Structures are given as structure tokens and as C-alpha cells.
Amino acid sequence: MVEARVKPFQKYTSEIHDYQVENALEIQFGEAKGFYSSYKITLQEKTNEDHTKNWLIDKVEDSSFPSENKFMEILHVLEQSSYPLEIKVDEKGNFLEAVNHQKNIESWKQKTSGLKEKYQNVDVFRNQYLSAFEDEPVFYKNKLKEPFWNLLLFAPHYLDNGEKTHESIVWNIKGIGDVECVGTICAEQRDYGFESFFTSEIKVPETIKDELDKKYLYQKGQYQVKLTIKMEYNSRKKQYSTKKADFILSDGEKTVYRETIAMI
């Protein structure tokens, strides 16, 4: 086997790394709906003695949440107030555990303590969110379903030997469930570093199909998923400079769910 020329581990310097995130979602389960969001995330890394690393991640919205639905607006504010978060990752950037979770909870309590002055009956939703926040394993399991977390943590190990290697990533179909996208990934060396490309085309498992049939009654064939991810790694800056993903769910004839996200 040819020695790898690229080593796609998650490597960051001690500086703060900024990404602009653009996320678009189209849903056509009967009624067509579209959602778009834009925000900035920052990542600061600290290396531990055991060679693991702590990532301090903040998320800042570009604009306030535009919604006539006060319930959704409240949930958005509660969610946004959970940042910044600190997590521990291994050398490749795989999530290991939360860091200072209780400190994060106390910070969230302080940020959301004044919401009852703006929203009626907010305490009911705030208490529900707090109960979920205090269940650390479940909280982070759900948190990491967000598309930008998927991309941020996705840095598989592969060899640049001209061959494709197998890889997988779990993607969350909102309101439906998780689907594991198994596919192949390859790398190409560039002057600045390298590009890598992941492609997955699968049929959805029966458990997901059952949930889809409840949402979309006019299904004509077997549900198909196609996921493509492109990543550019900048060796000089020691970071992925760009990550882009396109997730498409079709019913055999037309797209019923599409989610695109770019971290630049």
C-alpha cells in the first residue's frame, strides 16, 4: 500500500478559527416548506496531556429568528443560549464527551432567566429544556444531529493511494429519524493541501421508511438517499477551509427532502 500523502485529521492551531455557515432545508411531504439559516461559528482548541483536545465552540446568529410562531421562537432562543459549548475530542476530532457541562447549564440559566419578561408562560418551555439539558448523554446526542456538527466532526481517516475507501456518516432527517449513509471517500492532493470527496447512495431502512410513509402518503417507490460531501484542507492554516454537504431524499420520482450546508 502506498504511504499516505494526506493525513486528514482535525488539526487546529491555538488561534480562534471562524466559519460562516449557510444552511438550507426544503421539505415536500405533501406541503412544500423551505427554511434557511445563516450563522457564524468559532472554534478554539486546547491540547490536553493525554493528546485529546478540548474544543470551545460558539454559535452566533446573523440575525434574529423571524417567526410568527412564539413557541418556535422561544425554542430557538433557548437553544441559542446553550452556546458556547466545550467538548473533548480525539486526534481526529471524534466527539468523546462534554467538558464543564454543569458550568454550561449554569451559564444557560443566567442567560434565560429574564425571558419571562418577554414571553408569556415561558417557564414551562424553559423547565422542559432544562430537564433535557441536565441529561448530558441525551442532550449531546441530540445536539450533534445538527448539520454543522455533522460536518465539523466529520474527518475520516483514509489513504491517498488512488483507491476509494469505505466510510459512513449518520444524518438526521428532521422529524423522521437518523439514517446511516454508507459510502466511499477519496482524496486528491493540491498545492495548498488536499480535497476529499465523500459519496453515498443508499435505500433507506424500513424503520425510516415507516416514518416517511406517515408523513408522505403518495410515495411511489423505494426511498433513496444521496449524500455528497466535499472538503478542502489547508495545510498552511492547519484546518479544513471548506466543508459542503448536499443531502437528498427522493421517492424514486422526485425530491421530498433536501438539506444543503456549507461551512466556509
mmCIF file of C-alpha atoms in Angstrom:
data_model
loop_
_atom_site.group_PDB
_atom_site.id
_atom_site.type_symbol
_atom_site.label_atom_id
_atom_site.label_comp_id
_atom_site.label_asym_id
_atom_site.label_seq_id
_atom_site.Cartn_x
_atom_site.Cartn_y
_atom_site.Cartn_z
ATOM 1 C CA MET A 1 0.000 0.000 0.000
ATOM 2 C CA VAL A 2 1.319 3.442 -0.951
ATOM 3 C CA GLU A 3 2.149 5.632 2.012
ATOM 4 C CA ALA A 4 -0.455 8.317 2.646
ATOM 5 C CA ARG A 5 0.469 11.787 1.448
ATOM 6 C CA VAL A 6 -2.500 13.370 3.193
ATOM 7 C CA LYS A 7 -3.460 12.963 6.827
ATOM 8 C CA PRO A 8 -7.000 14.273 7.223
ATOM 9 C CA PHE A 9 -7.051 14.601 10.982
ATOM 10 C CA GLN A 10 -8.778 17.528 12.665
ATOM 11 C CA LYS A 11 -5.806 19.815 13.276
ATOM 12 C CA TYR A 12 -6.134 23.360 14.539
ATOM 13 C CA THR A 13 -3.702 25.882 15.909
ATOM 14 C CA SER A 14 -4.305 27.574 19.262
ATOM 15 C CA GLU A 15 -5.886 30.525 17.471
ATOM 16 C CA ILE A 16 -9.617 31.039 17.044
ATOM 17 C CA HIS A 17 -10.980 29.588 13.795
ATOM 18 C CA ASP A 18 -14.077 31.148 12.239
ATOM 19 C CA TYR A 19 -16.582 29.620 9.842
ATOM 20 C CA GLN A 20 -19.549 31.154 8.089
ATOM 21 C CA VAL A 21 -22.349 28.580 7.869
ATOM 22 C CA GLU A 22 -25.169 28.604 5.306
ATOM 23 C CA ASN A 23 -27.907 26.017 5.804
ATOM 24 C CA ALA A 24 -30.951 25.461 3.566
ATOM 25 C CA LEU A 25 -33.733 22.924 4.024
ATOM 26 C CA GLU A 26 -36.539 22.006 1.606
ATOM 27 C CA ILE A 27 -39.332 19.663 2.700
ATOM 28 C CA GLN A 28 -42.093 18.425 0.390
ATOM 29 C CA PHE A 29 -44.032 15.928 2.491
ATOM 30 C CA GLY A 30 -47.347 16.942 0.926
ATOM 31 C CA GLU A 31 -46.988 20.671 1.667
ATOM 32 C CA ALA A 32 -43.783 22.288 0.435
ATOM 33 C CA LYS A 33 -41.769 24.197 3.050
ATOM 34 C CA GLY A 34 -38.432 25.918 2.955
ATOM 35 C CA PHE A 35 -36.079 27.074 5.697
ATOM 36 C CA TYR A 36 -32.819 28.981 5.582
ATOM 37 C CA SER A 37 -30.351 29.988 8.267
ATOM 38 C CA SER A 38 -27.015 31.743 8.339
ATOM 39 C CA TYR A 39 -24.687 31.999 11.297
ATOM 40 C CA LYS A 40 -21.071 32.098 12.383
ATOM 41 C CA ILE A 41 -19.292 29.505 14.476
ATOM 42 C CA THR A 42 -15.927 29.883 16.160
ATOM 43 C CA LEU A 43 -13.668 27.101 17.360
ATOM 44 C CA GLN A 44 -10.775 27.389 19.797
ATOM 45 C CA GLU A 45 -8.660 24.323 20.527
ATOM 46 C CA LYS A 46 -6.619 23.347 23.567
ATOM 47 C CA THR A 47 -4.447 20.208 23.634
ATOM 48 C CA ASN A 48 -4.549 18.021 26.746
ATOM 49 C CA GLU A 49 -1.735 15.958 28.255
ATOM 50 C CA ASP A 50 -3.331 12.714 27.052
ATOM 51 C CA HIS A 51 -3.307 14.049 23.453
ATOM 52 C CA THR A 52 -7.057 14.614 23.431
ATOM 53 C CA LYS A 53 -8.236 18.139 22.701
ATOM 54 C CA ASN A 54 -10.848 20.491 24.048
ATOM 55 C CA TRP A 55 -12.904 22.472 21.556
ATOM 56 C CA LEU A 56 -14.692 25.612 22.722
ATOM 57 C CA ILE A 57 -17.411 26.278 20.154
ATOM 58 C CA ASP A 58 -19.624 29.325 19.897
ATOM 59 C CA LYS A 59 -22.517 29.917 17.520
ATOM 60 C CA VAL A 60 -23.738 33.410 16.676
ATOM 61 C CA GLU A 61 -26.786 34.066 14.522
ATOM 62 C CA ASP A 62 -26.511 36.675 11.785
ATOM 63 C CA SER A 63 -29.993 37.962 12.565
ATOM 64 C CA SER A 64 -32.849 37.407 14.990
ATOM 65 C CA PHE A 65 -35.210 34.481 14.449
ATOM 66 C CA PRO A 66 -38.095 35.666 12.192
ATOM 67 C CA SER A 67 -41.182 33.793 13.275
ATOM 68 C CA GLU A 68 -44.824 34.462 13.971
ATOM 69 C CA ASN A 69 -44.870 31.240 15.979
ATOM 70 C CA LYS A 70 -43.878 32.248 19.518
ATOM 71 C CA PHE A 71 -43.370 28.634 20.554
ATOM 72 C CA MET A 72 -40.730 28.128 17.849
ATOM 73 C CA GLU A 73 -39.168 31.470 18.676
ATOM 74 C CA ILE A 74 -38.850 30.525 22.356
ATOM 75 C CA LEU A 75 -37.259 27.183 21.498
ATOM 76 C CA HIS A 76 -34.825 28.967 19.204
ATOM 77 C CA VAL A 77 -33.788 31.383 21.978
ATOM 78 C CA LEU A 78 -33.378 28.538 24.483
ATOM 79 C CA GLU A 79 -31.251 26.598 22.011
ATOM 80 C CA GLN A 80 -29.103 29.570 21.072
ATOM 81 C CA SER A 81 -28.492 30.312 24.758
ATOM 82 C CA SER A 82 -26.816 26.901 25.192
ATOM 83 C CA TYR A 83 -23.725 28.236 23.398
ATOM 84 C CA PRO A 84 -20.786 28.438 23.811
ATOM 85 C CA LEU A 85 -20.162 24.735 24.467
ATOM 86 C CA GLU A 86 -16.917 22.966 25.287
ATOM 87 C CA ILE A 87 -16.347 19.365 24.210
ATOM 88 C CA LYS A 88 -13.484 16.868 24.254
ATOM 89 C CA VAL A 89 -12.416 15.192 21.000
ATOM 90 C CA ASP A 90 -9.740 12.709 19.977
ATOM 91 C CA GLU A 91 -6.968 13.403 17.452
ATOM 92 C CA LYS A 92 -9.320 13.001 14.501
ATOM 93 C CA GLY A 93 -11.959 15.251 16.017
ATOM 94 C CA ASN A 94 -14.338 12.467 17.083
ATOM 95 C CA PHE A 95 -16.593 13.531 19.948
ATOM 96 C CA LEU A 96 -15.657 11.965 23.292
ATOM 97 C CA GLU A 97 -17.554 13.859 25.985
ATOM 98 C CA ALA A 98 -18.731 17.216 27.215
ATOM 99 C CA VAL A 99 -16.446 19.496 29.228
ATOM 100 C CA ASN A 100 -17.685 21.617 32.136
ATOM 101 C CA HIS A 101 -21.256 20.559 31.446
ATOM 102 C CA GLN A 102 -22.600 21.850 34.766
ATOM 103 C CA LYS A 103 -20.899 25.190 34.128
ATOM 104 C CA ASN A 104 -22.661 25.355 30.751
ATOM 105 C CA ILE A 105 -26.001 24.696 32.442
ATOM 106 C CA GLU A 106 -25.450 27.475 34.994
ATOM 107 C CA SER A 107 -24.494 29.881 32.185
ATOM 108 C CA TRP A 108 -27.658 28.923 30.291
ATOM 109 C CA LYS A 109 -29.798 29.529 33.384
ATOM 110 C CA GLN A 110 -28.370 33.010 33.731
ATOM 111 C CA LYS A 111 -28.890 33.862 30.058
ATOM 112 C CA THR A 112 -32.522 32.686 30.042
ATOM 113 C CA SER A 113 -33.592 33.948 33.470
ATOM 114 C CA GLY A 114 -35.165 37.114 32.055
ATOM 115 C CA LEU A 115 -37.213 35.526 29.278
ATOM 116 C CA LYS A 116 -40.440 35.587 31.303
ATOM 117 C CA GLU A 117 -40.423 39.367 30.913
ATOM 118 C CA LYS A 118 -40.667 38.943 27.121
ATOM 119 C CA TYR A 119 -42.716 35.748 26.678
ATOM 120 C CA GLN A 120 -45.827 34.517 28.482
ATOM 121 C CA ASN A 121 -45.696 31.024 30.027
ATOM 122 C CA VAL A 122 -42.034 30.700 29.048
ATOM 123 C CA ASP A 123 -41.215 28.900 32.307
ATOM 124 C CA VAL A 124 -42.975 25.749 31.067
ATOM 125 C CA PHE A 125 -40.742 25.513 27.988
ATOM 126 C CA ARG A 126 -37.669 26.664 29.898
ATOM 127 C CA ASN A 127 -38.127 23.928 32.512
ATOM 128 C CA GLN A 128 -38.606 21.298 29.798
ATOM 129 C CA TYR A 129 -35.427 22.409 28.044
ATOM 130 C CA LEU A 130 -33.537 22.464 31.352
ATOM 131 C CA SER A 131 -34.587 18.862 32.088
ATOM 132 C CA ALA A 132 -33.233 17.820 28.686
ATOM 133 C CA PHE A 133 -30.062 19.880 29.221
ATOM 134 C CA GLU A 134 -29.375 18.164 32.538
ATOM 135 C CA ASP A 135 -29.482 14.724 30.877
ATOM 136 C CA GLU A 136 -25.959 15.077 29.468
ATOM 137 C CA PRO A 137 -25.791 11.961 27.186
ATOM 138 C CA VAL A 138 -29.188 12.602 25.579
ATOM 139 C CA PHE A 139 -28.570 16.337 25.251
ATOM 140 C CA TYR A 140 -25.358 15.899 23.284
ATOM 141 C CA LYS A 141 -26.763 13.043 21.236
ATOM 142 C CA ASN A 142 -29.473 15.405 20.006
ATOM 143 C CA LYS A 143 -27.185 18.427 19.758
ATOM 144 C CA LEU A 144 -24.769 16.615 17.478
ATOM 145 C CA LYS A 145 -27.567 15.903 14.990
ATOM 146 C CA GLU A 146 -27.342 19.485 13.723
ATOM 147 C CA PRO A 147 -25.854 19.546 10.195
ATOM 148 C CA PHE A 148 -22.964 21.846 11.084
ATOM 149 C CA TRP A 149 -21.934 19.480 13.900
ATOM 150 C CA ASN A 150 -22.007 16.617 11.387
ATOM 151 C CA LEU A 151 -19.597 18.468 9.124
ATOM 152 C CA LEU A 152 -17.439 19.848 11.907
ATOM 153 C CA LEU A 153 -16.784 16.404 13.380
ATOM 154 C CA PHE A 154 -16.539 14.534 10.069
ATOM 155 C CA ALA A 155 -12.845 13.970 9.208
ATOM 156 C CA PRO A 156 -12.401 10.304 8.304
ATOM 157 C CA HIS A 157 -9.019 8.624 8.051
ATOM 158 C CA TYR A 158 -8.168 7.457 4.558
ATOM 159 C CA LEU A 159 -5.122 6.943 2.343
ATOM 160 C CA ASP A 160 -4.296 8.883 -0.780
ATOM 161 C CA ASN A 161 -3.291 5.785 -2.748
ATOM 162 C CA GLY A 162 -5.595 6.223 -5.706
ATOM 163 C CA GLU A 163 -8.231 3.917 -4.220
ATOM 164 C CA LYS A 164 -11.596 4.677 -2.684
ATOM 165 C CA THR A 165 -12.134 3.712 0.936
ATOM 166 C CA HIS A 166 -15.370 2.980 2.761
ATOM 167 C CA GLU A 167 -16.783 5.455 5.275
ATOM 168 C CA SER A 168 -20.131 6.361 6.830
ATOM 169 C CA ILE A 169 -21.847 9.307 8.468
ATOM 170 C CA VAL A 170 -25.178 9.499 10.312
ATOM 171 C CA TRP A 171 -27.555 12.194 9.036
ATOM 172 C CA ASN A 172 -30.715 13.309 10.793
ATOM 173 C CA ILE A 173 -33.876 13.723 8.715
ATOM 174 C CA LYS A 174 -35.793 16.291 10.730
ATOM 175 C CA GLY A 175 -38.977 14.902 12.232
ATOM 176 C CA ILE A 176 -38.200 11.414 10.869
ATOM 177 C CA GLY A 177 -35.026 9.985 12.370
ATOM 178 C CA ASP A 178 -31.386 9.133 11.760
ATOM 179 C CA VAL A 179 -30.085 7.336 8.695
ATOM 180 C CA GLU A 180 -26.569 5.953 8.361
ATOM 181 C CA CYS A 181 -25.121 6.906 4.985
ATOM 182 C CA VAL A 182 -22.522 4.346 3.956
ATOM 183 C CA GLY A 183 -20.345 5.320 1.020
ATOM 184 C CA THR A 184 -16.852 5.877 -0.301
ATOM 185 C CA ILE A 185 -14.321 8.636 0.084
ATOM 186 C CA CYS A 186 -11.236 9.597 -1.890
ATOM 187 C CA ALA A 187 -8.595 12.312 -1.690
ATOM 188 C CA GLU A 188 -6.719 14.414 -4.194
ATOM 189 C CA GLN A 189 -3.530 16.299 -3.374
ATOM 190 C CA ARG A 190 -3.494 20.026 -4.112
ATOM 191 C CA ASP A 191 -0.824 22.737 -3.881
ATOM 192 C CA TYR A 192 -2.427 24.175 -0.726
ATOM 193 C CA GLY A 193 -3.273 20.827 0.891
ATOM 194 C CA PHE A 194 -5.884 18.384 -0.370
ATOM 195 C CA GLU A 195 -9.513 17.899 -1.342
ATOM 196 C CA SER A 196 -11.585 14.928 -0.280
ATOM 197 C CA PHE A 197 -14.905 13.718 -1.663
ATOM 198 C CA PHE A 198 -17.495 11.509 0.033
ATOM 199 C CA THR A 199 -20.427 9.960 -1.849
ATOM 200 C CA SER A 200 -23.225 7.764 -0.512
ATOM 201 C CA GLU A 201 -26.256 6.387 -2.360
ATOM 202 C CA ILE A 202 -28.465 4.066 -0.318
ATOM 203 C CA LYS A 203 -32.015 2.850 0.153
ATOM 204 C CA VAL A 204 -33.492 3.959 3.457
ATOM 205 C CA PRO A 205 -34.008 1.270 6.116
ATOM 206 C CA GLU A 206 -37.526 0.022 6.862
ATOM 207 C CA THR A 207 -37.725 1.869 10.179
ATOM 208 C CA ILE A 208 -37.177 5.194 8.419
ATOM 209 C CA LYS A 209 -39.481 4.208 5.541
ATOM 210 C CA ASP A 210 -42.319 3.576 8.006
ATOM 211 C CA GLU A 211 -41.898 7.073 9.447
ATOM 212 C CA LEU A 212 -41.758 8.598 5.964
ATOM 213 C CA ASP A 213 -44.965 6.849 4.928
ATOM 214 C CA LYS A 214 -46.731 8.572 7.821
ATOM 215 C CA LYS A 215 -45.553 11.986 6.586
ATOM 216 C CA TYR A 216 -45.789 11.450 2.852
ATOM 217 C CA LEU A 217 -48.770 9.403 1.726
ATOM 218 C CA TYR A 218 -48.134 9.479 -2.033
ATOM 219 C CA GLN A 219 -44.903 7.515 -2.118
ATOM 220 C CA LYS A 220 -44.443 5.781 -5.483
ATOM 221 C CA GLY A 221 -41.298 3.753 -4.969
ATOM 222 C CA GLN A 222 -38.416 2.921 -2.672
ATOM 223 C CA TYR A 223 -36.985 5.910 -0.874
ATOM 224 C CA GLN A 224 -33.457 6.733 -1.949
ATOM 225 C CA VAL A 225 -30.806 8.841 -0.219
ATOM 226 C CA LYS A 226 -27.879 10.536 -1.906
ATOM 227 C CA LEU A 227 -25.320 12.381 0.191
ATOM 228 C CA THR A 228 -22.266 14.144 -1.187
ATOM 229 C CA ILE A 229 -19.652 15.941 0.902
ATOM 230 C CA LYS A 230 -16.711 17.959 -0.370
ATOM 231 C CA MET A 231 -13.912 19.042 1.979
ATOM 232 C CA GLU A 232 -10.864 21.210 1.378
ATOM 233 C CA TYR A 233 -7.992 21.050 3.846
ATOM 234 C CA ASN A 234 -5.490 23.923 4.025
ATOM 235 C CA SER A 235 -2.172 22.593 5.296
ATOM 236 C CA ARG A 236 -0.684 26.031 5.934
ATOM 237 C CA LYS A 237 -3.581 27.147 8.121
ATOM 238 C CA LYS A 238 -3.907 23.666 9.650
ATOM 239 C CA GLN A 239 -7.658 23.454 9.228
ATOM 240 C CA TYR A 240 -10.431 22.471 6.857
ATOM 241 C CA SER A 241 -11.084 25.681 4.966
ATOM 242 C CA THR A 242 -14.328 24.477 3.396
ATOM 243 C CA LYS A 243 -16.854 21.714 4.018
ATOM 244 C CA LYS A 244 -20.009 21.353 1.942
ATOM 245 C CA ALA A 245 -22.751 18.726 2.095
ATOM 246 C CA ASP A 246 -25.821 18.016 -0.031
ATOM 247 C CA PHE A 247 -28.339 15.510 1.359
ATOM 248 C CA ILE A 248 -31.180 14.468 -0.976
ATOM 249 C CA LEU A 249 -34.070 12.122 -0.159
ATOM 250 C CA SER A 250 -36.248 11.104 -3.095
ATOM 251 C CA ASP A 251 -39.218 8.784 -3.516
ATOM 252 C CA GLY A 252 -37.985 7.365 -6.801
ATOM 253 C CA GLU A 253 -39.516 10.169 -8.843
ATOM 254 C CA LYS A 254 -38.961 13.451 -7.072
ATOM 255 C CA THR A 255 -37.085 15.011 -4.183
ATOM 256 C CA VAL A 256 -39.147 15.112 -0.985
ATOM 257 C CA TYR A 257 -36.428 16.335 1.406
ATOM 258 C CA ARG A 258 -33.210 18.204 0.687
ATOM 259 C CA GLU A 259 -30.707 19.744 3.038
ATOM 260 C CA THR A 260 -27.602 21.634 1.983
ATOM 261 C CA ILE A 261 -24.989 23.133 4.248
ATOM 262 C CA ALA A 262 -21.714 24.915 3.680
ATOM 263 C CA MET A 263 -19.004 25.828 6.186
ATOM 264 C CA ILE A 264 -16.617 28.375 4.668
#
